[in-house]
Amino acid sequence: MPAKITISKLRKMKQNGDKIVMLTAYDASFAQVLDQQLVDVILVGDSLGMVMQGHESTVPVTMDDMVYHTKMVSPACHHSLILGDLPFMSYTSTMDAIKNASRLMQEGGAHMVKLEGGESQIENVTQLSRHGVPVCAHLGLQPQSVHKLGGYFVQGRDQKTADKMLDDALVLQDAGADMVLLECVPVTLADKITQALDVPTIGIGAGRVCDGQVLVLQDMLGISTKAPSFSQDFLTGQTGGIAGAVAAYIEGVKSQTFPSDEQCFF
Ligand code: KIV
């Protein structure tokens, strides 16, 4: 099996133009399949609130839920880097961010943590980074704020919000973020941010221009009841089962045939 993925390897992949492949997993069985197929990063996402727990949003997910599922995933992984989500209200103070990131890493086995938000997260990212915690920032659509936003919408369509998102990405990188996830962002803006940053961007509904792609596993296996328009069912119609679907997704991301123009926002 090729060497374990590290944050320096991810940065090198960006420099070499080698696309980064990320998928979510929440349990050992699926994590093992993803790891064996050499998915670069496994995200234990708070999307588990929807796909595992049946909620309408990620808001009900607790820190204990995240630790539990990260713990289920990490022993199955020998290659993939494990990224754990800090859930809603678990990083409202820097002390909480540090305490909860350390739970994800020490109890759960995560190698990196993800938090949603722009400028408001500078202090958290700075302190996490100073304490040796790799951080992935999450910009664009931030699902933990769904009730404030009033729904799941594309973000950064007008000049002002687009400029703000680019500024946020740059200040978060300066604060120590090692990766930036862009959710539901128009392709031209995702491109600008990707080119402006030294650290990799990972897109979901943000186009092929990003340095990598992520999907929710259940969406790409076609078993979600409400899969978003930017996702794709990689399982139906191919013969290799779940491992084959994951391999097809990897090939789609690496060859830049996924996402197609129809799966992007302009
Ligand atoms: O929780 C999650 O799975 C995520 C993805 C939607 C990127 O944050």
mmCIF file of C-alpha atoms and ligand atoms in Angstrom:
data_model
loop_
_atom_site.group_PDB
_atom_site.id
_atom_site.type_symbol
_atom_site.label_atom_id
_atom_site.label_comp_id
_atom_site.label_asym_id
_atom_site.label_seq_id
_atom_site.Cartn_x
_atom_site.Cartn_y
_atom_site.Cartn_z
ATOM 1 C CA MET A 1 0.000 0.000 0.000
ATOM 2 C CA PRO A 2 1.388 3.482 -0.867
ATOM 3 C CA ALA A 3 2.526 5.676 2.034
ATOM 4 C CA LYS A 4 0.057 7.448 4.288
ATOM 5 C CA ILE A 5 -1.290 10.766 3.057
ATOM 6 C CA THR A 6 0.023 13.807 4.950
ATOM 7 C CA ILE A 7 -0.682 17.525 4.683
ATOM 8 C CA SER A 8 2.672 18.055 2.949
ATOM 9 C CA LYS A 9 1.726 15.376 0.378
ATOM 10 C CA LEU A 10 -1.580 17.181 -0.243
ATOM 11 C CA ARG A 11 0.264 20.450 -0.804
ATOM 12 C CA LYS A 12 2.661 18.720 -3.227
ATOM 13 C CA MET A 13 -0.325 17.286 -5.103
ATOM 14 C CA LYS A 14 -1.623 20.831 -5.591
ATOM 15 C CA GLN A 15 1.793 21.985 -6.854
ATOM 16 C CA ASN A 16 1.932 19.048 -9.298
ATOM 17 C CA GLY A 17 -1.643 19.508 -10.510
ATOM 18 C CA ASP A 18 -2.543 16.042 -9.205
ATOM 19 C CA LYS A 19 -6.190 16.201 -8.114
ATOM 20 C CA ILE A 20 -7.029 15.294 -4.507
ATOM 21 C CA VAL A 21 -9.833 12.787 -3.919
ATOM 22 C CA MET A 22 -11.983 13.080 -0.811
ATOM 23 C CA LEU A 23 -15.124 11.185 0.240
ATOM 24 C CA THR A 24 -17.075 11.011 3.459
ATOM 25 C CA ALA A 25 -17.323 7.878 5.620
ATOM 26 C CA TYR A 26 -18.803 7.339 9.045
ATOM 27 C CA ASP A 27 -18.063 3.686 9.820
ATOM 28 C CA ALA A 28 -15.322 1.060 9.542
ATOM 29 C CA SER A 29 -16.791 -0.980 6.641
ATOM 30 C CA PHE A 30 -17.050 1.883 4.180
ATOM 31 C CA ALA A 31 -13.839 3.500 5.456
ATOM 32 C CA GLN A 32 -11.971 0.256 4.687
ATOM 33 C CA VAL A 33 -13.271 0.220 1.094
ATOM 34 C CA LEU A 34 -12.294 3.866 0.590
ATOM 35 C CA ASP A 35 -8.855 3.345 2.137
ATOM 36 C CA GLN A 36 -8.189 0.265 -0.004
ATOM 37 C CA GLN A 37 -9.175 2.189 -3.137
ATOM 38 C CA LEU A 38 -6.632 4.853 -2.075
ATOM 39 C CA VAL A 39 -8.987 7.755 -1.499
ATOM 40 C CA ASP A 40 -6.644 10.550 -0.354
ATOM 41 C CA VAL A 41 -8.808 12.039 2.394
ATOM 42 C CA ILE A 42 -11.734 10.524 4.292
ATOM 43 C CA LEU A 43 -14.012 13.157 5.774
ATOM 44 C CA VAL A 44 -15.970 12.138 8.835
ATOM 45 C CA GLY A 45 -18.444 14.882 8.094
ATOM 46 C CA ASP A 46 -21.241 16.232 10.219
ATOM 47 C CA SER A 47 -23.360 15.331 7.169
ATOM 48 C CA LEU A 48 -23.770 12.164 9.253
ATOM 49 C CA GLY A 49 -26.632 14.097 10.853
ATOM 50 C CA MET A 50 -28.560 13.578 7.627
ATOM 51 C CA VAL A 51 -27.227 10.323 6.187
ATOM 52 C CA MET A 52 -26.698 8.372 9.427
ATOM 53 C CA GLN A 53 -29.147 9.952 11.857
ATOM 54 C CA GLY A 54 -31.966 10.984 9.514
ATOM 55 C CA HIS A 55 -32.073 14.652 10.541
ATOM 56 C CA GLU A 56 -32.878 17.467 8.125
ATOM 57 C CA SER A 57 -29.608 19.305 8.796
ATOM 58 C CA THR A 58 -26.224 18.994 10.493
ATOM 59 C CA VAL A 59 -27.349 21.179 13.417
ATOM 60 C CA PRO A 60 -28.334 18.342 15.833
ATOM 61 C CA VAL A 61 -24.934 16.606 15.540
ATOM 62 C CA THR A 62 -22.981 16.652 18.805
ATOM 63 C CA MET A 63 -19.302 16.451 19.664
ATOM 64 C CA ASP A 64 -19.864 12.964 21.107
ATOM 65 C CA ASP A 65 -21.437 11.878 17.785
ATOM 66 C CA MET A 66 -18.397 13.157 15.892
ATOM 67 C CA VAL A 67 -15.930 11.456 18.227
ATOM 68 C CA TYR A 68 -17.894 8.187 18.028
ATOM 69 C CA HIS A 69 -17.960 8.087 14.210
ATOM 70 C CA THR A 70 -14.346 9.233 13.828
ATOM 71 C CA LYS A 71 -13.400 6.400 16.172
ATOM 72 C CA MET A 72 -15.277 3.945 13.923
ATOM 73 C CA VAL A 73 -13.421 5.160 10.822
ATOM 74 C CA SER A 74 -9.821 5.630 11.963
ATOM 75 C CA PRO A 75 -8.774 2.007 12.719
ATOM 76 C CA ALA A 76 -9.822 0.978 9.188
ATOM 77 C CA CYS A 77 -7.504 3.498 7.516
ATOM 78 C CA HIS A 78 -3.881 2.812 6.634
ATOM 79 C CA HIS A 79 -3.484 5.203 3.703
ATOM 80 C CA SER A 80 -6.130 7.927 3.789
ATOM 81 C CA LEU A 81 -5.800 11.087 5.872
ATOM 82 C CA ILE A 82 -8.744 11.387 8.265
ATOM 83 C CA LEU A 83 -10.469 14.748 8.457
ATOM 84 C CA GLY A 84 -12.994 15.208 11.281
ATOM 85 C CA ASP A 85 -15.690 17.871 11.404
ATOM 86 C CA LEU A 86 -16.132 20.143 14.402
ATOM 87 C CA PRO A 87 -19.934 20.233 14.740
ATOM 88 C CA PHE A 88 -22.327 23.138 15.301
ATOM 89 C CA MET A 89 -21.489 25.212 18.420
ATOM 90 C CA SER A 90 -18.389 23.188 19.270
ATOM 91 C CA TYR A 91 -15.965 26.056 18.471
ATOM 92 C CA THR A 92 -17.699 29.209 19.710
ATOM 93 C CA SER A 93 -14.640 29.968 21.853
ATOM 94 C CA THR A 94 -11.023 29.205 21.147
ATOM 95 C CA MET A 95 -10.815 27.105 24.301
ATOM 96 C CA ASP A 96 -13.722 24.976 23.011
ATOM 97 C CA ALA A 97 -12.133 24.726 19.573
ATOM 98 C CA ILE A 98 -8.878 23.453 21.089
ATOM 99 C CA LYS A 99 -10.606 21.083 23.525
ATOM 100 C CA ASN A 100 -12.905 19.625 20.857
ATOM 101 C CA ALA A 101 -10.225 19.386 18.164
ATOM 102 C CA SER A 102 -8.106 17.481 20.636
ATOM 103 C CA ARG A 103 -11.030 15.090 21.283
ATOM 104 C CA LEU A 104 -11.341 14.428 17.541
ATOM 105 C CA MET A 105 -7.620 13.728 17.300
ATOM 106 C CA GLN A 106 -6.889 11.958 20.598
ATOM 107 C CA GLU A 107 -10.114 9.966 21.060
ATOM 108 C CA GLY A 108 -11.245 9.783 17.438
ATOM 109 C CA GLY A 109 -7.940 9.423 15.614
ATOM 110 C CA ALA A 110 -8.460 12.329 13.172
ATOM 111 C CA HIS A 111 -5.396 13.851 11.508
ATOM 112 C CA MET A 112 -7.026 17.190 10.677
ATOM 113 C CA VAL A 113 -10.168 19.073 11.724
ATOM 114 C CA LYS A 114 -12.628 21.140 9.700
ATOM 115 C CA LEU A 115 -14.589 24.168 10.811
ATOM 116 C CA GLU A 116 -17.057 26.413 9.003
ATOM 117 C CA GLY A 117 -16.648 30.173 8.716
ATOM 118 C CA GLY A 118 -14.477 32.969 7.356
ATOM 119 C CA GLU A 119 -12.951 35.905 9.175
ATOM 120 C CA SER A 120 -14.721 34.932 12.414
ATOM 121 C CA GLN A 121 -12.531 31.812 12.592
ATOM 122 C CA ILE A 122 -9.150 33.535 12.369
ATOM 123 C CA GLU A 123 -8.403 33.265 16.092
ATOM 124 C CA ASN A 124 -9.537 29.621 16.230
ATOM 125 C CA VAL A 125 -7.432 28.691 13.213
ATOM 126 C CA THR A 126 -4.416 30.596 14.556
ATOM 127 C CA GLN A 127 -4.549 28.893 17.940
ATOM 128 C CA LEU A 128 -5.324 25.417 16.592
ATOM 129 C CA SER A 129 -2.452 25.759 14.184
ATOM 130 C CA ARG A 130 -0.107 26.968 16.959
ATOM 131 C CA HIS A 131 -1.083 23.923 18.994
ATOM 132 C CA GLY A 132 -0.200 21.554 16.149
ATOM 133 C CA VAL A 133 -3.684 20.895 14.780
ATOM 134 C CA PRO A 134 -3.988 20.818 10.977
ATOM 135 C CA VAL A 135 -7.102 22.748 9.943
ATOM 136 C CA CYS A 136 -9.371 22.692 6.915
ATOM 137 C CA ALA A 137 -11.475 25.858 6.609
ATOM 138 C CA HIS A 138 -14.958 25.571 5.084
ATOM 139 C CA LEU A 139 -16.195 28.538 2.991
ATOM 140 C CA GLY A 140 -19.123 29.136 0.650
ATOM 141 C CA LEU A 141 -22.280 27.364 1.760
ATOM 142 C CA GLN A 142 -21.882 26.614 5.460
ATOM 143 C CA PRO A 143 -24.560 24.025 6.317
ATOM 144 C CA GLN A 144 -24.304 24.628 10.082
ATOM 145 C CA SER A 145 -25.781 28.103 9.386
ATOM 146 C CA VAL A 146 -28.703 26.767 7.336
ATOM 147 C CA HIS A 147 -31.321 28.329 9.610
ATOM 148 C CA LYS A 148 -29.604 31.718 9.451
ATOM 149 C CA LEU A 149 -29.194 31.447 5.665
ATOM 150 C CA GLY A 150 -32.781 30.304 5.166
ATOM 151 C CA GLY A 151 -31.812 27.315 3.020
ATOM 152 C CA TYR A 152 -29.040 25.711 0.994
ATOM 153 C CA PHE A 153 -28.014 28.253 -1.661
ATOM 154 C CA VAL A 154 -25.036 28.970 -3.873
ATOM 155 C CA GLN A 155 -22.785 31.551 -2.167
ATOM 156 C CA GLY A 156 -20.571 34.296 -3.629
ATOM 157 C CA ARG A 157 -22.660 35.166 -6.678
ATOM 158 C CA ASP A 158 -22.332 38.962 -6.316
ATOM 159 C CA GLN A 159 -19.062 40.897 -6.396
ATOM 160 C CA LYS A 160 -19.145 41.928 -2.738
ATOM 161 C CA THR A 161 -19.643 38.426 -1.308
ATOM 162 C CA ALA A 162 -17.208 36.981 -3.863
ATOM 163 C CA ASP A 163 -14.491 39.484 -2.843
ATOM 164 C CA LYS A 164 -15.181 38.744 0.825
ATOM 165 C CA MET A 165 -14.836 34.981 0.281
ATOM 166 C CA LEU A 166 -11.493 35.455 -1.487
ATOM 167 C CA ASP A 167 -10.276 37.705 1.372
ATOM 168 C CA ASP A 168 -11.485 35.162 3.950
ATOM 169 C CA ALA A 169 -9.625 32.344 2.196
ATOM 170 C CA LEU A 170 -6.408 34.366 2.197
ATOM 171 C CA VAL A 171 -6.626 35.431 5.860
ATOM 172 C CA LEU A 172 -7.469 31.869 6.936
ATOM 173 C CA GLN A 173 -4.443 30.593 5.029
ATOM 174 C CA ASP A 174 -2.317 33.267 6.746
ATOM 175 C CA ALA A 175 -3.762 32.164 10.092
ATOM 176 C CA GLY A 176 -2.531 28.626 9.419
ATOM 177 C CA ALA A 177 -5.293 26.779 7.533
ATOM 178 C CA ASP A 178 -3.816 23.841 5.611
ATOM 179 C CA MET A 179 -6.735 23.324 3.249
ATOM 180 C CA VAL A 180 -9.884 25.221 2.231
ATOM 181 C CA LEU A 181 -13.139 23.491 1.326
ATOM 182 C CA LEU A 182 -15.441 25.432 -1.001
ATOM 183 C CA GLU A 183 -19.105 24.399 -1.024
ATOM 184 C CA CYS A 184 -21.611 25.635 -3.637
ATOM 185 C CA VAL A 185 -19.445 28.369 -5.111
ATOM 186 C CA PRO A 186 -19.522 29.631 -8.734
ATOM 187 C CA VAL A 187 -16.683 28.214 -10.834
ATOM 188 C CA THR A 188 -14.997 31.565 -11.592
ATOM 189 C CA LEU A 189 -14.777 32.411 -7.883
ATOM 190 C CA ALA A 190 -13.556 28.896 -6.951
ATOM 191 C CA ASP A 191 -10.904 29.290 -9.661
ATOM 192 C CA LYS A 192 -9.774 32.677 -8.311
ATOM 193 C CA ILE A 193 -9.515 31.344 -4.764
ATOM 194 C CA THR A 194 -7.700 28.183 -5.885
ATOM 195 C CA GLN A 195 -5.139 30.216 -7.823
ATOM 196 C CA ALA A 196 -4.643 32.714 -4.993
ATOM 197 C CA LEU A 197 -3.921 30.073 -2.329
ATOM 198 C CA ASP A 198 -0.798 27.990 -1.738
ATOM 199 C CA VAL A 199 -2.838 25.437 0.222
ATOM 200 C CA PRO A 200 -5.205 23.071 -1.646
ATOM 201 C CA THR A 201 -8.880 23.823 -2.224
ATOM 202 C CA ILE A 202 -11.440 21.023 -2.193
ATOM 203 C CA GLY A 203 -14.688 21.635 -4.033
ATOM 204 C CA ILE A 204 -18.199 20.352 -3.591
ATOM 205 C CA GLY A 205 -20.444 22.055 -6.102
ATOM 206 C CA ALA A 206 -17.505 24.350 -6.933
ATOM 207 C CA GLY A 207 -16.223 22.954 -10.228
ATOM 208 C CA ARG A 208 -13.225 21.081 -11.597
ATOM 209 C CA VAL A 209 -10.996 24.134 -11.023
ATOM 210 C CA CYS A 210 -10.512 23.187 -7.363
ATOM 211 C CA ASP A 211 -7.455 21.169 -6.355
ATOM 212 C CA GLY A 212 -9.674 18.292 -5.285
ATOM 213 C CA GLN A 213 -13.262 17.114 -4.921
ATOM 214 C CA VAL A 214 -15.404 15.762 -2.130
ATOM 215 C CA LEU A 215 -18.837 14.112 -2.149
ATOM 216 C CA VAL A 216 -21.008 12.612 0.531
ATOM 217 C CA LEU A 217 -20.584 8.832 0.097
ATOM 218 C CA GLN A 218 -24.311 8.067 0.164
ATOM 219 C CA ASP A 219 -24.895 10.671 -2.586
ATOM 220 C CA MET A 220 -22.273 9.131 -4.881
ATOM 221 C CA LEU A 221 -23.653 5.643 -4.226
ATOM 222 C CA GLY A 222 -27.110 6.857 -5.236
ATOM 223 C CA ILE A 223 -28.751 5.921 -1.949
ATOM 224 C CA SER A 224 -29.529 9.396 -0.609
ATOM 225 C CA THR A 225 -33.129 10.478 -0.902
ATOM 226 C CA LYS A 226 -32.130 14.093 -1.643
ATOM 227 C CA ALA A 227 -28.827 14.029 -3.530
ATOM 228 C CA PRO A 228 -27.795 17.538 -4.661
ATOM 229 C CA SER A 229 -27.570 18.481 -8.352
ATOM 230 C CA PHE A 230 -23.752 18.683 -8.235
ATOM 231 C CA SER A 231 -23.454 15.057 -7.118
ATOM 232 C CA GLN A 232 -23.425 11.893 -9.237
ATOM 233 C CA ASP A 233 -24.490 8.293 -8.740
ATOM 234 C CA PHE A 234 -21.309 6.310 -9.542
ATOM 235 C CA LEU A 235 -22.787 2.934 -8.527
ATOM 236 C CA THR A 236 -25.757 2.386 -10.815
ATOM 237 C CA GLY A 237 -24.846 0.639 -14.040
ATOM 238 C CA GLN A 238 -21.312 -0.417 -13.218
ATOM 239 C CA THR A 239 -20.249 -3.936 -12.304
ATOM 240 C CA GLY A 240 -17.624 -3.533 -9.585
ATOM 241 C CA GLY A 241 -20.004 -2.900 -6.677
ATOM 242 C CA ILE A 242 -19.170 -0.256 -4.103
ATOM 243 C CA ALA A 243 -15.404 -0.549 -4.605
ATOM 244 C CA GLY A 244 -15.990 -0.109 -8.352
ATOM 245 C CA ALA A 245 -18.098 2.992 -7.742
ATOM 246 C CA VAL A 246 -15.356 4.496 -5.572
ATOM 247 C CA ALA A 247 -12.749 3.647 -8.239
ATOM 248 C CA ALA A 248 -14.948 5.305 -10.899
ATOM 249 C CA TYR A 249 -15.259 8.432 -8.723
ATOM 250 C CA ILE A 250 -11.471 8.536 -8.227
ATOM 251 C CA GLU A 251 -10.959 8.201 -11.982
ATOM 252 C CA GLY A 252 -13.557 10.931 -12.632
ATOM 253 C CA VAL A 253 -11.831 13.364 -10.253
ATOM 254 C CA LYS A 254 -8.284 12.560 -11.412
ATOM 255 C CA SER A 255 -9.162 12.784 -15.118
ATOM 256 C CA GLN A 256 -11.296 15.895 -14.473
ATOM 257 C CA THR A 257 -14.365 14.402 -16.105
ATOM 258 C CA PHE A 258 -16.151 14.901 -12.773
ATOM 259 C CA PRO A 259 -17.762 17.307 -12.100
ATOM 260 C CA SER A 260 -19.191 18.066 -15.533
ATOM 261 C CA ASP A 261 -20.369 21.580 -16.478
ATOM 262 C CA GLU A 262 -23.931 20.515 -15.636
ATOM 263 C CA GLN A 263 -22.772 19.727 -12.092
ATOM 264 C CA CYS A 264 -21.307 23.236 -11.580
ATOM 265 C CA PHE A 265 -22.635 26.717 -10.860
ATOM 266 C CA PHE A 266 -21.776 29.618 -13.173
HETATM 267 O O1 KIV B 1 -20.188 17.212 6.508
HETATM 268 C C1 KIV B 1 -19.831 17.014 5.342
HETATM 269 O O2 KIV B 1 -19.933 15.922 4.796
HETATM 270 C C2 KIV B 1 -19.268 18.131 4.608
HETATM 271 C C3 KIV B 1 -19.302 18.008 3.122
HETATM 272 C C4 KIV B 1 -20.622 18.429 2.611
HETATM 273 C C5 KIV B 1 -18.192 18.740 2.501
HETATM 274 O O3 KIV B 1 -18.865 19.110 5.173
#
